[in-house]
Coordinates of C-alpha atoms and ligand atoms in Angstrom, one line a residue:
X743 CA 133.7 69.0 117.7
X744 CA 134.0 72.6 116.5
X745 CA 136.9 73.7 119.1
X746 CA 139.0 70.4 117.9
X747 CA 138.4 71.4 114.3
X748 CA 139.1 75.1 115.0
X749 CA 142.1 74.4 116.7
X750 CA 143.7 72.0 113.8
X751 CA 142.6 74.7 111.5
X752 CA 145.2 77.3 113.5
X753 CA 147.9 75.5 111.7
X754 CA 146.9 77.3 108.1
X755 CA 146.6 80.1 107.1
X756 CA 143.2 82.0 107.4
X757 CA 141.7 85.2 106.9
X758 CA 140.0 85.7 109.9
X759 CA 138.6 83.9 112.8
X760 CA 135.8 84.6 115.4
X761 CA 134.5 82.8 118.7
X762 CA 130.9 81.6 118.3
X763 CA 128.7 81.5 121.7
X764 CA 128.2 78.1 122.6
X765 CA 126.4 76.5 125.5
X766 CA 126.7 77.6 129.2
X767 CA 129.0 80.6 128.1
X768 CA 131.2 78.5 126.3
X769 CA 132.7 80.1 122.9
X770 CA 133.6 78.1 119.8
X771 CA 136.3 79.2 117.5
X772 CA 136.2 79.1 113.9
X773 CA 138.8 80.1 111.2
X774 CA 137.9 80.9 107.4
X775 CA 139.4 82.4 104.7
X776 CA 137.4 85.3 103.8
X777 CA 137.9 85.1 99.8
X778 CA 134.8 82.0 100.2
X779 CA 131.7 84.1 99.3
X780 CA 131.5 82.3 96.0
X781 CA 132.1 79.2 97.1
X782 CA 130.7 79.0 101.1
X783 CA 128.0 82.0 100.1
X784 CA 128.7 83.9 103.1
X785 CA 131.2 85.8 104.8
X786 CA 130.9 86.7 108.2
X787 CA 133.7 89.3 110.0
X788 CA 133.3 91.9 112.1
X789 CA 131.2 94.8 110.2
X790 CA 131.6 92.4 106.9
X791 CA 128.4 90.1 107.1
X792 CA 127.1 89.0 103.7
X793 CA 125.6 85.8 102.1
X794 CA 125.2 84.9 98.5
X795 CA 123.2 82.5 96.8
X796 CA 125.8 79.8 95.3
X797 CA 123.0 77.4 93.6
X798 CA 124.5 74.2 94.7
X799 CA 123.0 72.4 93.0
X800 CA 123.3 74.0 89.8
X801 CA 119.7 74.2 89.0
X802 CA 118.7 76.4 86.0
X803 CA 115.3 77.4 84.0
X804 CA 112.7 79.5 83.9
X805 CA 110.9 79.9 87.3
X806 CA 108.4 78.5 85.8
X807 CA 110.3 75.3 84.9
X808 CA 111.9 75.4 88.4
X809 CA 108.6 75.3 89.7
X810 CA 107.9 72.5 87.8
X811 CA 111.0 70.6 88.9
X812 CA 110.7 71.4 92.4
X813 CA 106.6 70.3 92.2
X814 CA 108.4 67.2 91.4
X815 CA 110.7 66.9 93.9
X816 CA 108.1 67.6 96.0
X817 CA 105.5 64.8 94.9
X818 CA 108.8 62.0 95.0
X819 CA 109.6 62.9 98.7
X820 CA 106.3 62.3 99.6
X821 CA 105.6 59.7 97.5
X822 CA 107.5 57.4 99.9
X823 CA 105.7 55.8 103.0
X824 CA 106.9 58.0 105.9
X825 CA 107.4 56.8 109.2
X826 CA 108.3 58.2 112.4
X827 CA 111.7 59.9 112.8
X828 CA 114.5 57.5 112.7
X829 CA 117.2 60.2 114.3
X830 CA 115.7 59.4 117.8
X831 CA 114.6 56.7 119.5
X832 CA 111.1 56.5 119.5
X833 CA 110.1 53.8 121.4
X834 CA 111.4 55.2 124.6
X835 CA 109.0 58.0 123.8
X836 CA 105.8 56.6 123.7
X837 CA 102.3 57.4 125.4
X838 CA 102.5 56.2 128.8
X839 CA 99.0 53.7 130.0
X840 CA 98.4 56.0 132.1
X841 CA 98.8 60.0 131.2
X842 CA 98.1 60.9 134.9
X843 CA 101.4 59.2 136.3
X844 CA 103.3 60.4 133.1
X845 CA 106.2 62.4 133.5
X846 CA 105.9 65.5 131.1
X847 CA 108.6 67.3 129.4
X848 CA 108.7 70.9 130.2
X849 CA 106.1 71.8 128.0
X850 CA 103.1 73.8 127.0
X851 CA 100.6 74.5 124.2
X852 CA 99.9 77.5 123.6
X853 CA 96.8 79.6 122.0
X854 CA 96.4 83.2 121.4
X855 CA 92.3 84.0 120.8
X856 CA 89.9 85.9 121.3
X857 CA 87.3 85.5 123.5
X858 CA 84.9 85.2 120.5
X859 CA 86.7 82.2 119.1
X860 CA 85.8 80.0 121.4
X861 CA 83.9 77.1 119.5
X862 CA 86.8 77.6 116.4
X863 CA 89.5 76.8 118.7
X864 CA 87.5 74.4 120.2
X865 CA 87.4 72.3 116.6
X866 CA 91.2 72.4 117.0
X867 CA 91.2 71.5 120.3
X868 CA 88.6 68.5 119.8
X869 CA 91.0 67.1 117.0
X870 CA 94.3 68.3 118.7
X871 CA 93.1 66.0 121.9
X872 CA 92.0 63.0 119.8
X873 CA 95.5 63.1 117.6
X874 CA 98.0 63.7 119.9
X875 CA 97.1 65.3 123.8
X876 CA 94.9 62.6 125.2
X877 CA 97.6 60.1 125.2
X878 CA 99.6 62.8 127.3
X879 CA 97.9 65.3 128.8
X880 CA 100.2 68.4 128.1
X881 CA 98.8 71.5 129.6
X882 CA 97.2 74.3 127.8
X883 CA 98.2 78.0 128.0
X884 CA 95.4 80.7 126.7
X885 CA 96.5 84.2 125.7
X886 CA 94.6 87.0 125.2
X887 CA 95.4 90.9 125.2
X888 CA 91.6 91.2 127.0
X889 CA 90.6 89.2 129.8
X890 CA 88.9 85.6 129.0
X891 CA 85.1 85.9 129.9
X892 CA 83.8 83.1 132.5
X893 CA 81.2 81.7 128.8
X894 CA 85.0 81.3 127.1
X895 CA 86.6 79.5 130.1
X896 CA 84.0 77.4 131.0
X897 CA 83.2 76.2 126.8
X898 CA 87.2 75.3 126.4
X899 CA 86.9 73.4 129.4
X900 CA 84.1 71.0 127.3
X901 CA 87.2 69.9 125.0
X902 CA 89.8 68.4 127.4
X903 CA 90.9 67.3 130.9
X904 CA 94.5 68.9 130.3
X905 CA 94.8 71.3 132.8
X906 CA 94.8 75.2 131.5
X907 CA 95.4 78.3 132.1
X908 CA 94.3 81.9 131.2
X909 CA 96.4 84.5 130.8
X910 CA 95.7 88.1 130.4
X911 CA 98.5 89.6 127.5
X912 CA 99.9 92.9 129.7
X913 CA 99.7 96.5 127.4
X914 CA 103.3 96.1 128.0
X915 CA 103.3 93.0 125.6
X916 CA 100.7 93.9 123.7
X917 CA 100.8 97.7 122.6
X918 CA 102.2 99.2 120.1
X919 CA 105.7 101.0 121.2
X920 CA 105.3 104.8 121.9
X921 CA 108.6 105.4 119.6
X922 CA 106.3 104.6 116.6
X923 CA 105.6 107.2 114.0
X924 CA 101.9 107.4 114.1
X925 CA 101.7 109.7 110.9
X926 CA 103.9 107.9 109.0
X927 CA 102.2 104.3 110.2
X928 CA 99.2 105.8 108.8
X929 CA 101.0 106.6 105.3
X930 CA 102.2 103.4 105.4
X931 CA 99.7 101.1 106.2
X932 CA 97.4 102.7 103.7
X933 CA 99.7 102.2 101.2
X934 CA 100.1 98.3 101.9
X935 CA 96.2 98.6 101.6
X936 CA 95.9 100.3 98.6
X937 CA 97.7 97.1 97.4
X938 CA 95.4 94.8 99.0
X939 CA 97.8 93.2 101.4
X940 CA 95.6 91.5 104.1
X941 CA 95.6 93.2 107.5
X942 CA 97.1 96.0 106.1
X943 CA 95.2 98.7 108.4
X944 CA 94.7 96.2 111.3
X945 CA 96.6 97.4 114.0
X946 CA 95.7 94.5 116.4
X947 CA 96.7 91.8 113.9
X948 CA 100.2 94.0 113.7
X949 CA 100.2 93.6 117.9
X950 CA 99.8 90.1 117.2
X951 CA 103.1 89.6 114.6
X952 CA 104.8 91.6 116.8
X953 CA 103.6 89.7 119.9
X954 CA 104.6 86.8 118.8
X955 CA 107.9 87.6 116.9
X956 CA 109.2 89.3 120.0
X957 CA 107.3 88.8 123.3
X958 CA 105.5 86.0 124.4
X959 CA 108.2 83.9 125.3
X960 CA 109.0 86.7 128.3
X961 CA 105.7 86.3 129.6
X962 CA 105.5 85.7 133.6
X963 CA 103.1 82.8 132.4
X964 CA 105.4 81.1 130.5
X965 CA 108.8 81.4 132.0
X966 CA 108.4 77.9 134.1
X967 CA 108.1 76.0 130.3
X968 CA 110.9 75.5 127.7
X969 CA 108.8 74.0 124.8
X970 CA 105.7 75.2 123.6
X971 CA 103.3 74.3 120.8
X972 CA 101.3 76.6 119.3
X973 CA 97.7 76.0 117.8
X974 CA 95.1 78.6 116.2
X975 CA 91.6 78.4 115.8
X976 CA 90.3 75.6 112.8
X977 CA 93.1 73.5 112.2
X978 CA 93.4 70.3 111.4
X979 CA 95.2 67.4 112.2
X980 CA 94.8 64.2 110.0
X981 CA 97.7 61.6 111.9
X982 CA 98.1 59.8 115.0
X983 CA 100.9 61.1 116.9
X984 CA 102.2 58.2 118.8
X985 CA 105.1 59.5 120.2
X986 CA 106.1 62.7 122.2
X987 CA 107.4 65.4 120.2
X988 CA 108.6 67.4 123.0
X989 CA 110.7 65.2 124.5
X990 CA 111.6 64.0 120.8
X991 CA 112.8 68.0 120.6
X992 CA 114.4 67.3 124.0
X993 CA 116.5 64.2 123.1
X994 CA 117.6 65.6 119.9
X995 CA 118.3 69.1 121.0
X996 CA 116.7 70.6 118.5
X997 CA 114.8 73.8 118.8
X998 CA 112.3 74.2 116.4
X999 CA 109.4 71.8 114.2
X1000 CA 107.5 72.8 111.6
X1001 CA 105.4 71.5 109.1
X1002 CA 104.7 73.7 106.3
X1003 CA 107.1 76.2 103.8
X1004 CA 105.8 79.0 102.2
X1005 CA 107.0 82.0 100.4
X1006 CA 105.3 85.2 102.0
X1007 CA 103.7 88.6 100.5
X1008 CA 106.8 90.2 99.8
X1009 CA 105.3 93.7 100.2
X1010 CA 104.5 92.8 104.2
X1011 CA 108.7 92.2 104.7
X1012 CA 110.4 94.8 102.2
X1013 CA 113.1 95.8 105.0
X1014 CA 113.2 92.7 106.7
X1015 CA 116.4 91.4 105.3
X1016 CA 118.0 95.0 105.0
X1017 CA 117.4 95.8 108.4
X1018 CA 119.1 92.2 109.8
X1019 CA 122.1 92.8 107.6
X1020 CA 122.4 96.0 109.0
X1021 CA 122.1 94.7 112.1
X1022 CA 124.8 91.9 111.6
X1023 CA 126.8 94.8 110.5
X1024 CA 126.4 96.6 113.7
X1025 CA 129.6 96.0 116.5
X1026 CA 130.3 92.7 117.6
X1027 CA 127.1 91.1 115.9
X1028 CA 128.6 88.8 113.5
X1029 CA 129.1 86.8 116.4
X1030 CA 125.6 85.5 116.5
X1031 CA 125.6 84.3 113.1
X1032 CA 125.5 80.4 113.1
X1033 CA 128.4 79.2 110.6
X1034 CA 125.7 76.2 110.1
X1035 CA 122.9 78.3 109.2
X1036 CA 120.1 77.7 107.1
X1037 CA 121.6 80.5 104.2
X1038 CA 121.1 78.7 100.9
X1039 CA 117.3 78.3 101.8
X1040 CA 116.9 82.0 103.0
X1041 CA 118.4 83.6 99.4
X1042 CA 116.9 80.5 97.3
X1043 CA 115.9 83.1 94.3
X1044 CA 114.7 80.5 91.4
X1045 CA 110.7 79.9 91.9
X1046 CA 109.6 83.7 92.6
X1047 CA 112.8 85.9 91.9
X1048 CA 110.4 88.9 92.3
X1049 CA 110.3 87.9 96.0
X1050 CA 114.3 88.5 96.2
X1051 CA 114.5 91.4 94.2
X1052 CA 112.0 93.2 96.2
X1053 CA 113.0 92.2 99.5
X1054 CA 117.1 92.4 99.3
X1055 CA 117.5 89.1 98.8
X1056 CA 115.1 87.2 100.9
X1057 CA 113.3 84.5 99.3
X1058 CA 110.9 85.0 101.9
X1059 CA 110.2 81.4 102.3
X1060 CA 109.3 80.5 105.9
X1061 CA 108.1 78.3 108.3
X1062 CA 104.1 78.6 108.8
X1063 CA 103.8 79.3 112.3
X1064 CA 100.5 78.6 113.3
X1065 CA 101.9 75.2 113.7
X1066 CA 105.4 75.4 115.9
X1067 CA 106.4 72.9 118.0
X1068 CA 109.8 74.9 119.6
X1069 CA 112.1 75.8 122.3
X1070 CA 111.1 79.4 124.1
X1071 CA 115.1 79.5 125.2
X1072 CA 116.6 79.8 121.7
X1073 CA 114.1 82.8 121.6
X1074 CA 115.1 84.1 124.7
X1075 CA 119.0 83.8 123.9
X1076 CA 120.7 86.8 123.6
X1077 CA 121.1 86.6 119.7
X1078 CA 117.7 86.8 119.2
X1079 CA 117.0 88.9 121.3
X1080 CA 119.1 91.7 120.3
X1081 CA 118.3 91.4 116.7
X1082 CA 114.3 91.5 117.9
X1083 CA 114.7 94.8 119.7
X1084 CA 116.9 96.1 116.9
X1085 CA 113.8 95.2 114.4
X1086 CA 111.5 96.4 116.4
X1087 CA 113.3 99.7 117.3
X1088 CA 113.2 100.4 113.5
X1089 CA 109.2 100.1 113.5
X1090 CA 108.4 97.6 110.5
X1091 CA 106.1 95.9 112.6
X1092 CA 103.6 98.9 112.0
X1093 CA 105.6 100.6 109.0
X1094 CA 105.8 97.0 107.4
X1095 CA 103.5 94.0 108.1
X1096 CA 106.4 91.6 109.4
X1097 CA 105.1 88.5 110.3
X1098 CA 105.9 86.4 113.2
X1099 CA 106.8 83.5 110.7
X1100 CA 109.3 85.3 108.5
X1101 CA 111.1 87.1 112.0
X1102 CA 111.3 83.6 113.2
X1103 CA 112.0 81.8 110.2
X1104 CA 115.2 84.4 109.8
X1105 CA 116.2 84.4 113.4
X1106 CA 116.7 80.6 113.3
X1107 CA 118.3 80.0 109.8
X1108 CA 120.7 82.7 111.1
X1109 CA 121.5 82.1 114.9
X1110 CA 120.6 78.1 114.7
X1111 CA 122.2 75.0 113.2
X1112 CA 120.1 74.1 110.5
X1113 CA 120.2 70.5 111.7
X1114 CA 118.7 71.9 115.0
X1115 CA 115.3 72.8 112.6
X1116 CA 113.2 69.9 112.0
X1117 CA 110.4 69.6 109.6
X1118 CA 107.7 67.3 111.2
X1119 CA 107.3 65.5 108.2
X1120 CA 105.0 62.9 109.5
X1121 CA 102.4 65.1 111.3
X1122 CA 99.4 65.7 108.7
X1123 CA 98.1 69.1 109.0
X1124 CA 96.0 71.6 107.6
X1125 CA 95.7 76.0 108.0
X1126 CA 93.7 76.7 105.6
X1127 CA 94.7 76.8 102.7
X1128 CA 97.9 74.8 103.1
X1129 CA 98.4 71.1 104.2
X1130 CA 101.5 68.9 105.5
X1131 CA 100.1 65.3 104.2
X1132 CA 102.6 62.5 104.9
X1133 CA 101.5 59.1 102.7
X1134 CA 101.6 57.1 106.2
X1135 CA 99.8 54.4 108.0
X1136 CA 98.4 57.0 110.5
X1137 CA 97.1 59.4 108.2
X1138 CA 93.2 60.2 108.0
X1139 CA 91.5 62.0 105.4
X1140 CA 94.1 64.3 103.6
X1141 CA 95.2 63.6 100.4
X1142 CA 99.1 62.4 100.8
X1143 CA 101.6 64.9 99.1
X1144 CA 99.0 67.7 98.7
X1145 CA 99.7 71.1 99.2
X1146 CA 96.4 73.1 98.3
X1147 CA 93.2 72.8 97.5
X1148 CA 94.0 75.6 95.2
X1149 CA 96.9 74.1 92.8
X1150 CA 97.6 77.8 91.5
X1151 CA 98.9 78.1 95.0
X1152 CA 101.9 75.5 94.1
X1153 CA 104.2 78.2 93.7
X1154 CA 103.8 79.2 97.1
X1155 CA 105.6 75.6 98.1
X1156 CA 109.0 76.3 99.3
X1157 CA 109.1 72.5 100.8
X1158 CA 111.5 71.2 98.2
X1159 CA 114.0 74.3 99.1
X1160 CA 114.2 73.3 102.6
X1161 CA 114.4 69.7 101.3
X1162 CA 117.3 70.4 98.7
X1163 CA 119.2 73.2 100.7
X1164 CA 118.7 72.3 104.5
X1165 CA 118.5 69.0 105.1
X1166 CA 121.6 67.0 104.9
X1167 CA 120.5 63.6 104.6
X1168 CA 116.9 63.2 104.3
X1169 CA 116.9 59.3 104.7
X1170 CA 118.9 59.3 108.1
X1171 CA 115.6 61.3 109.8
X1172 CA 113.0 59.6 107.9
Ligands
LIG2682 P1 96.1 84.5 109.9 O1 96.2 83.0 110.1 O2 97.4 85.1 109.5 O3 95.0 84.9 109.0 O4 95.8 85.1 111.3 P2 94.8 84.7 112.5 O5 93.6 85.6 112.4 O6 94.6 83.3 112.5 O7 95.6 85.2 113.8 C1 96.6 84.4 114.3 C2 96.4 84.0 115.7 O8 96.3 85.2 116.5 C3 95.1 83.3 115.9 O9 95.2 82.3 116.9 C4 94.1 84.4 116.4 O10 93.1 83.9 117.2 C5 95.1 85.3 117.2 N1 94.7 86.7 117.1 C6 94.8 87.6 116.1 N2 94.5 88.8 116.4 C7 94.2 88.8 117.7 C8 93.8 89.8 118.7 O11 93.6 91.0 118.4 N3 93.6 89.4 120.0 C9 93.7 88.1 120.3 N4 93.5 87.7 121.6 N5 94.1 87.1 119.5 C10 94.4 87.5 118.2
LIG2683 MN1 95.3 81.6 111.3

């Protein structure tokens, strides 16, 4: 589709033109005309990557009148029944009778814990089980940077008949680099503690951003699976999942489900966007850059404009990603890739507090199709203190449309951002 209309294109007259990686090696070649950045928002040339926020949509107020309007929006799109997608055919999807002569997609779930969170990912797992994995019996995959203790194995085992395995996180995965500054960590971490930013000084919760930003998907463990889905200790799940969202990943090609939006601490990510511009302004690099990308969504500055001005831009909205339900190869692609060891090379995982949820939110609104990202509307869900609660016949005890227990913690909501900038037509998926 995107050669045809790149080759029609060759007959005007364009600015430039670049070949996008495709599948199997295969490059696609688009044409622009590079005087767009006020009407496209982005340009992207060799050394010349940039994106603007256009506003499509022409909204206007105070953030606090934004808020208000996109609280709305919110409330209206959930204020419809919602059903299962209707982009894929579900019905060839369903549980099998019997799980044991099911043929699984290539998947895994995945946990990293400690062996003294045994009976709090157990909750999850209890709920996890009765919601979604008993009806398919999708094997589990334990992670920890210290060997699981014989008590751990042997409690998890209580909570399901999926098979499971233990893995023990390698230094090599796990540690902190040896390029990083430890003086200046030191005077940097202490500063994000002085203002209160959670995990500030914890150098193990750091490993763990890192970890999974950057490394888990190169685990020996995990090379045989393409889709994983990641859990954490006491969540909740409040719908019956009736259908399998792996292979619904599968048959739609997509590469990544989420559930919840947020905007993030914007002192934890102050040279996130800088350093990926930089980055796409380094050799060949604006290659990677999906023409499709989720832009609008990444720059929205409206509901917390403090967030943009202090981050370069980024709104840092995100996708919450103690839920993920996603495809290990587009992390293992060389797009991301590159960009991940360029991040990493320039220490904000220990100099910052980069999250594994803003580095992949990025990664994918830049190097995927937007269309490729899909919000799992219909799957109720709760990390504290933020819920996904669809108004559905198989939701259970969550309150539909809510997003907090807290409602000063509306204006973390980014949900109607992704709704208004990202999806294209929200009635043709649900
Ligand atoms: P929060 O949700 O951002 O407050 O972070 P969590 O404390 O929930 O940590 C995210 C996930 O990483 C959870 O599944 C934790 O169990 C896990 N985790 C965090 N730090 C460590 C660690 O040092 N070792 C191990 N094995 N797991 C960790
Ligand atoms: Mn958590």
């Amino acid at each position: 589709e995107m050669i045809s209309s790149g080759i029609q294109s060759l007959t005007d007259k364009f600015d430039f033109s670049y070949l996008q990686p495709g599948n199997n090696g295969s490059y696609n070649l688009w044409n622009m005309k590079s005087s767009t950045l006020e009407q496209t928002g982005f340009i992207i040339e060799p050394n010349n990557v940039q994106f603007k926020f256009t506003n499509p949509l022409g909204k206007k107020g105070t953030p606090q009148e934004i808020q208000e309007q996109n609280d709305k929006r919110y409330a209206q799109v959930f204020d419809k029944q919602i059903t299962e997608p209707k982009d894929f055919d579900i019905e060839s999807i369903r549980p099998p009778a019997d799980p044991k002569k099911y043929k699984l997609a290539n998947a895994t779930i995945i946990a990293l814990v400690r062996n003294n969170e045994a009976s709090s990912i157990g909750k999850t797992i209890r709920r996890f089980e009765k919601k979604f994995n008993d009806k398919f019996h999708y094997p589990y995959t334990f992670l920890n940077d210290e060997p699981f203790t014989d008590a751990f194995k042997s409690r998890i085992a209580k909570y399901t008949d999926a098979p499971m395995e233990f893995v023990t996180v390698g230094p090599e995965f796990w540690k902190k680099p040896s390029f990083i500054d430890e003086t200046r960590q030191k005077v940097e971490m202490d500063k994000l503690q002085a203002q209160n930013i959670a995990y500030a000084t914890m150098e193990s919760y750091h490993n763990m951003c890192r970890f999974y930003s950057g490394m888990f998907y190169n685990l020996p463990e995990l090379q045989k699976y393409k889709y994983y889905w990641r859990i954490e200790p006491n969540v909740n799940f409040y719908t019956d999942i009736k259908y399998d969202v792996f292979k619904y990943l599968q048959g739609t090609g997509k590469k990544y489900g989420f559930t919840i939006n947020l905007y993030d601490i914007h002192e934890t990510v102050v040279s996130l966007w800088p350093e990926t511009l930089r980055f796409l302004n380094l050799g060949n690099n604006y290659k990677y850059v999906n023409k499709n990308g989720a832009f609008q969504w990444l720059l929205e500055p409206h509901q917390n404009p403090k967030k943009n001005s202090d981050t370069g831009g980024y709104s840092t909205c995100h996708f919450w990603s103690n839920f993920e339900i996603a495809d290990m190869d587009f992390y293992r692609s060389e797009a991301y890739n590159e960009w991940f060891k360029h991040l990493d090379r320039s220490g904000g995982f220990y100099y910052e507090r980069w999250g594994d949820a803003p580095v992949h939110s990025l990664g994918l609104s830049l190097f995927a199709d937007k269309k490729d990202i899909h919000w799992f509307r219909d799957i109720g869900y709760f990390h504290d203190p933020y819920f996904n609660c669809p108004k559905s016949e198989n939701t259970k005890l969550c309150s539909a449309g809510r997003f907090s227990r807290w409602d000063h913690l509306n204006d973390q909501n980014c949900m109607s951002s992704w709704i208004d900038y990202s999806i294209d037509d929200l009635d043709k998926i649900y």
